[in-house]
Short mmCIF file of C-alpha atoms and ligand atoms in Angstrom, two decimals:
data_model
loop_
_atom_site.label_atom_id
_atom_site.label_comp_id
_atom_site.label_asym_id
_atom_site.label_seq_id
_atom_site.Cartn_x
_atom_site.Cartn_y
_atom_site.Cartn_z
CA MET A 1 -66.21 -4.25 30.84
CA SER A 2 -66.74 -0.90 32.53
CA VAL A 3 -70.03 0.85 32.06
CA THR A 4 -70.19 4.55 32.75
CA ALA A 5 -73.24 6.75 32.47
CA LEU A 6 -72.74 9.40 29.80
CA ASP A 7 -72.18 12.73 31.52
CA THR A 8 -73.73 15.15 29.04
CA THR A 9 -73.32 18.09 31.44
CA ALA A 10 -69.52 17.90 31.36
CA SER A 11 -67.97 20.93 29.68
CA LEU A 12 -64.81 22.95 29.24
CA GLY A 13 -64.03 26.27 30.88
CA VAL A 14 -60.95 28.35 30.10
CA GLN A 15 -60.58 31.44 32.25
CA SER A 16 -58.09 34.33 31.88
CA LEU A 17 -55.51 32.00 30.35
CA ILE A 18 -51.98 33.16 29.65
CA LEU A 19 -49.58 30.83 27.85
CA SER A 20 -46.03 31.50 26.79
CA ARG A 21 -43.29 29.44 25.16
CA GLY A 22 -39.64 30.35 24.77
CA GLY A 23 -40.22 33.70 26.47
CA ARG A 24 -42.97 34.71 24.02
CA VAL A 25 -46.57 35.19 25.09
CA LEU A 26 -48.78 33.16 22.74
CA VAL A 27 -52.12 33.37 24.52
CA ARG A 28 -53.03 36.46 26.48
CA ASP A 29 -56.06 36.55 28.73
CA LEU A 30 -58.09 33.96 26.84
CA THR A 31 -61.52 33.12 28.20
CA PHE A 32 -64.00 30.77 26.55
CA SER A 33 -66.21 27.86 27.35
CA LEU A 34 -67.62 24.89 25.48
CA LYS A 35 -70.87 23.17 26.17
CA PRO A 36 -71.81 19.59 25.28
CA GLY A 37 -72.16 19.23 21.52
CA GLU A 38 -70.06 22.28 20.65
CA ALA A 39 -66.93 22.43 18.52
CA LEU A 40 -64.18 25.03 18.33
CA VAL A 41 -61.68 25.24 15.48
CA LEU A 42 -58.31 26.89 16.12
CA THR A 43 -56.83 28.59 13.08
CA GLY A 44 -53.92 30.95 12.48
CA PRO A 45 -50.42 31.04 11.03
CA ASN A 46 -47.61 28.63 11.97
CA GLY A 47 -46.20 29.16 15.42
CA THR A 48 -49.09 31.14 16.87
CA GLY A 49 -49.85 28.66 19.65
CA LYS A 50 -52.58 26.30 18.43
CA THR A 51 -50.71 23.16 19.53
CA THR A 52 -49.63 24.86 22.75
CA LEU A 53 -53.24 25.70 23.61
CA LEU A 54 -54.40 22.15 22.89
CA ARG A 55 -51.57 20.76 25.01
CA ALA A 56 -52.39 23.14 27.85
CA ILE A 57 -56.02 22.00 27.82
CA ALA A 58 -54.76 18.40 27.83
CA GLY A 59 -52.65 19.22 30.90
CA LEU A 60 -49.35 18.78 29.05
CA VAL A 61 -48.26 22.44 29.19
CA ARG A 62 -48.42 24.52 32.35
CA PRO A 63 -50.16 27.88 31.91
CA ASP A 64 -48.47 31.06 33.17
CA ALA A 65 -51.79 32.13 34.64
CA GLY A 66 -55.49 31.39 34.47
CA SER A 67 -57.47 28.22 34.87
CA ILE A 68 -58.70 25.35 32.75
CA THR A 69 -61.51 23.05 33.79
CA ALA A 70 -61.89 20.20 31.35
CA ALA A 71 -64.17 17.21 31.05
CA PRO A 72 -62.45 13.83 30.59
CA LEU A 73 -60.63 14.13 27.29
CA ALA A 74 -58.77 12.33 24.54
CA TYR A 75 -55.83 14.08 22.88
CA LEU A 76 -54.59 13.30 19.39
CA GLY A 77 -51.42 15.22 18.61
CA HIS A 78 -49.51 15.65 15.34
CA GLY A 79 -48.06 12.17 15.70
CA ASP A 80 -50.19 9.07 15.62
CA ALA A 81 -48.38 7.32 18.52
CA LEU A 82 -48.45 3.93 16.80
CA LYS A 83 -45.86 1.18 17.26
CA SER A 84 -44.36 0.25 13.89
CA ALA A 85 -44.11 -3.49 14.62
CA GLU A 86 -47.68 -3.87 15.87
CA THR A 87 -50.43 -4.89 13.52
CA VAL A 88 -53.46 -2.67 13.10
CA MET A 89 -55.51 -5.24 15.02
CA GLN A 90 -53.01 -5.35 17.87
CA ALA A 91 -52.98 -1.56 18.12
CA MET A 92 -56.75 -1.53 18.29
CA SER A 93 -57.35 -4.52 20.53
CA PHE A 94 -54.89 -3.28 23.15
CA ALA A 95 -56.72 0.04 23.38
CA ALA A 96 -60.10 -1.65 23.20
CA ARG A 97 -59.24 -3.92 26.13
CA LEU A 98 -57.93 -0.95 28.07
CA HIS A 99 -61.24 0.84 27.64
CA GLY A 100 -63.49 -2.21 27.86
CA ALA A 101 -64.64 -1.52 24.32
CA GLY A 102 -64.77 -4.94 22.64
CA ASP A 103 -62.00 -5.68 20.13
CA GLY A 104 -62.12 -2.40 18.21
CA ARG A 105 -63.14 -3.96 14.88
CA ALA A 106 -66.25 -1.80 14.58
CA ALA A 107 -64.20 1.39 14.91
CA LEU A 108 -61.78 0.10 12.26
CA GLU A 109 -64.67 -0.51 9.91
CA VAL A 110 -66.02 3.01 10.49
CA MET A 111 -62.66 4.41 9.35
CA GLY A 112 -62.45 2.08 6.33
CA LEU A 113 -59.55 0.01 7.70
CA SER A 114 -61.11 -3.46 7.90
CA ALA A 115 -58.96 -4.81 5.08
CA LEU A 116 -55.74 -3.79 6.82
CA VAL A 117 -56.08 -5.53 10.20
CA PHE A 118 -53.01 -7.76 9.70
CA ARG A 119 -50.75 -5.05 8.27
CA THR A 120 -48.20 -3.57 10.63
CA CYS A 121 -48.54 0.06 11.60
CA GLY A 122 -45.10 0.74 10.12
CA GLN A 123 -46.38 -0.34 6.71
CA LEU A 124 -49.36 2.00 6.69
CA SER A 125 -49.52 5.17 4.63
CA ALA A 126 -49.72 8.51 6.43
CA GLY A 127 -53.45 8.76 5.86
CA GLN A 128 -54.03 5.16 6.99
CA LYS A 129 -52.06 5.86 10.18
CA ARG A 130 -54.19 8.91 10.84
CA ARG A 131 -57.37 6.93 10.28
CA LEU A 132 -56.13 4.29 12.71
CA ALA A 133 -55.18 6.86 15.35
CA LEU A 134 -58.63 8.43 15.04
CA ALA A 135 -60.34 5.04 15.23
CA ARG A 136 -58.35 4.21 18.34
CA MET A 137 -59.22 7.51 19.96
CA THR A 138 -62.93 6.78 19.62
CA LEU A 139 -62.56 3.72 21.86
CA ASP A 140 -62.32 5.77 25.06
CA PRO A 141 -65.91 5.81 26.33
CA HIS A 142 -65.09 8.30 29.08
CA ALA A 143 -63.79 11.06 26.83
CA ARG A 144 -66.23 13.93 26.52
CA LEU A 145 -63.76 16.26 24.82
CA TRP A 146 -61.60 15.46 21.83
CA LEU A 147 -58.53 17.59 21.25
CA LEU A 148 -57.35 17.11 17.67
CA ASP A 149 -54.16 18.61 16.27
CA GLU A 150 -54.30 18.78 12.49
CA PRO A 151 -56.61 15.76 12.39
CA ALA A 152 -57.15 15.88 8.64
CA ALA A 153 -53.66 16.77 7.40
CA PRO A 154 -52.90 13.46 5.62
CA LEU A 155 -56.50 12.42 4.95
CA ASP A 156 -58.01 12.12 1.49
CA ALA A 157 -61.52 13.35 0.69
CA GLU A 158 -63.10 10.12 1.94
CA GLY A 159 -61.04 10.23 5.14
CA LYS A 160 -62.08 13.83 5.74
CA ALA A 161 -65.72 12.88 5.29
CA LEU A 162 -65.33 9.96 7.71
CA LEU A 163 -63.70 12.27 10.24
CA ALA A 164 -66.51 14.80 9.83
CA ALA A 165 -69.09 12.06 10.42
CA LEU A 166 -67.19 10.79 13.47
CA VAL A 167 -67.13 14.29 14.93
CA ALA A 168 -70.80 14.89 14.14
CA ASP A 169 -71.80 11.64 15.88
CA PHE A 170 -69.64 12.46 18.89
CA ARG A 171 -71.15 15.93 19.16
CA ALA A 172 -74.66 14.53 18.79
CA SER A 173 -73.95 12.37 21.85
CA GLY A 174 -72.90 15.45 23.85
CA GLY A 175 -69.18 15.31 23.04
CA MET A 176 -67.11 18.46 22.53
CA VAL A 177 -64.29 18.92 20.03
CA ILE A 178 -61.42 21.37 19.65
CA ALA A 179 -59.35 21.03 16.51
CA ALA A 180 -56.31 22.95 15.32
CA THR A 181 -56.13 23.09 11.56
CA HIS A 182 -54.85 24.85 8.46
CA ALA A 183 -57.37 22.99 6.31
CA ASP A 184 -61.09 23.52 5.90
CA LEU A 185 -62.47 20.60 7.88
CA GLY A 186 -65.96 21.03 6.45
CA TRP A 187 -67.62 20.63 9.85
CA SER A 188 -70.94 22.34 10.37
CA ASP A 189 -71.87 24.68 13.18
CA VAL A 190 -68.39 25.34 14.57
CA ARG A 191 -66.93 28.33 16.38
CA THR A 192 -63.54 29.58 15.29
CA LEU A 193 -60.71 31.07 17.32
CA GLU A 194 -58.06 32.71 15.18
CA MET A 195 -54.77 32.54 17.03
CA GLY A 196 -52.19 35.29 16.72
CA VAL A 197 -54.75 37.88 15.72
CA SER A 198 -57.24 38.15 18.51
CA GLU A 199 -57.11 35.91 21.53
CA ALA A 200 -60.46 37.10 22.81
CA GLY A 201 -62.88 34.21 23.11
CA THR A 202 -66.57 34.06 23.79
N1 ATP B 301 -40.91 23.49 24.18
C1 ATP B 301 -40.83 24.69 23.61
N2 ATP B 301 -39.88 25.57 23.96
C2 ATP B 301 -39.79 26.79 23.39
N3 ATP B 301 -40.63 27.22 22.45
C3 ATP B 301 -41.60 26.38 22.07
C4 ATP B 301 -41.76 25.08 22.61
N4 ATP B 301 -42.82 24.49 22.02
C5 ATP B 301 -43.30 25.38 21.16
N5 ATP B 301 -42.57 26.51 21.16
C6 ATP B 301 -42.79 27.71 20.35
O1 ATP B 301 -44.10 28.16 20.63
C7 ATP B 301 -44.66 28.74 19.46
C8 ATP B 301 -46.03 28.12 19.22
O2 ATP B 301 -45.87 26.77 18.80
P1 ATP B 301 -47.15 25.89 18.45
O3 ATP B 301 -46.64 24.56 18.06
O4 ATP B 301 -48.10 25.99 19.57
O5 ATP B 301 -47.74 26.67 17.20
P2 ATP B 301 -48.88 26.26 16.18
O6 ATP B 301 -49.79 27.43 16.03
O7 ATP B 301 -49.50 24.99 16.58
O8 ATP B 301 -48.04 26.09 14.86
P3 ATP B 301 -48.26 25.22 13.50
O9 ATP B 301 -49.35 25.90 12.73
O10 ATP B 301 -46.93 25.34 12.84
O11 ATP B 301 -48.58 23.81 13.90
C9 ATP B 301 -43.67 28.52 18.34
O12 ATP B 301 -42.97 29.72 18.12
C10 ATP B 301 -42.76 27.44 18.86
O13 ATP B 301 -41.45 27.57 18.35
#
């Protein structure tokens, strides 16, 4: 098991960022920073670059210009990246072993999935898959920044509350969160960046 001291000084810095896709500039001269414990919610109409910005911060999209300095991060995209034939327990225990984080049962319980450990991922509902993907993401003890793309889209009211609690706990431990969403996530004390209207950050 690996033990790493929590680096609560790690942060995120985005400087003079320009991002374009398909010949269209989506993000023009964006500068912002996040400190430990802070959360930023990306909003805005379809196609305005929320996913692109998250992917750029994750290092999956190359910026046209500018710089991004990010703390160790975990990225959860639109898809849940689960293998249909694996059971819930297999999906969790593989990730748990990878991160030296026990067997993952505690994280399953937090997301209300304890009764489903022997079900295959392919048999889960959309909301159950999302809960599992979120539970699995929490197993990475090194991540100081969570990048969440539409994290609550298939979640019911209870799932949304569990996600909000997960995020609040993570922030309380110095974690940072950026989430793209069309829904009201109900998180307290968040900053908002509306894409496609003003790309000026703080
Ligand atoms: N690989 C690509 N090649 C060309 N254009 C792309 C590519 N990926 C995304 N785009 C375009 O970039 C724009 C921004 O897409 P993005 O997915 O970042 O938007 P979004 O704000 O997350 O949208 P939504 O609210 O629908 O999730 C869209 O017009 C999309 O068609």
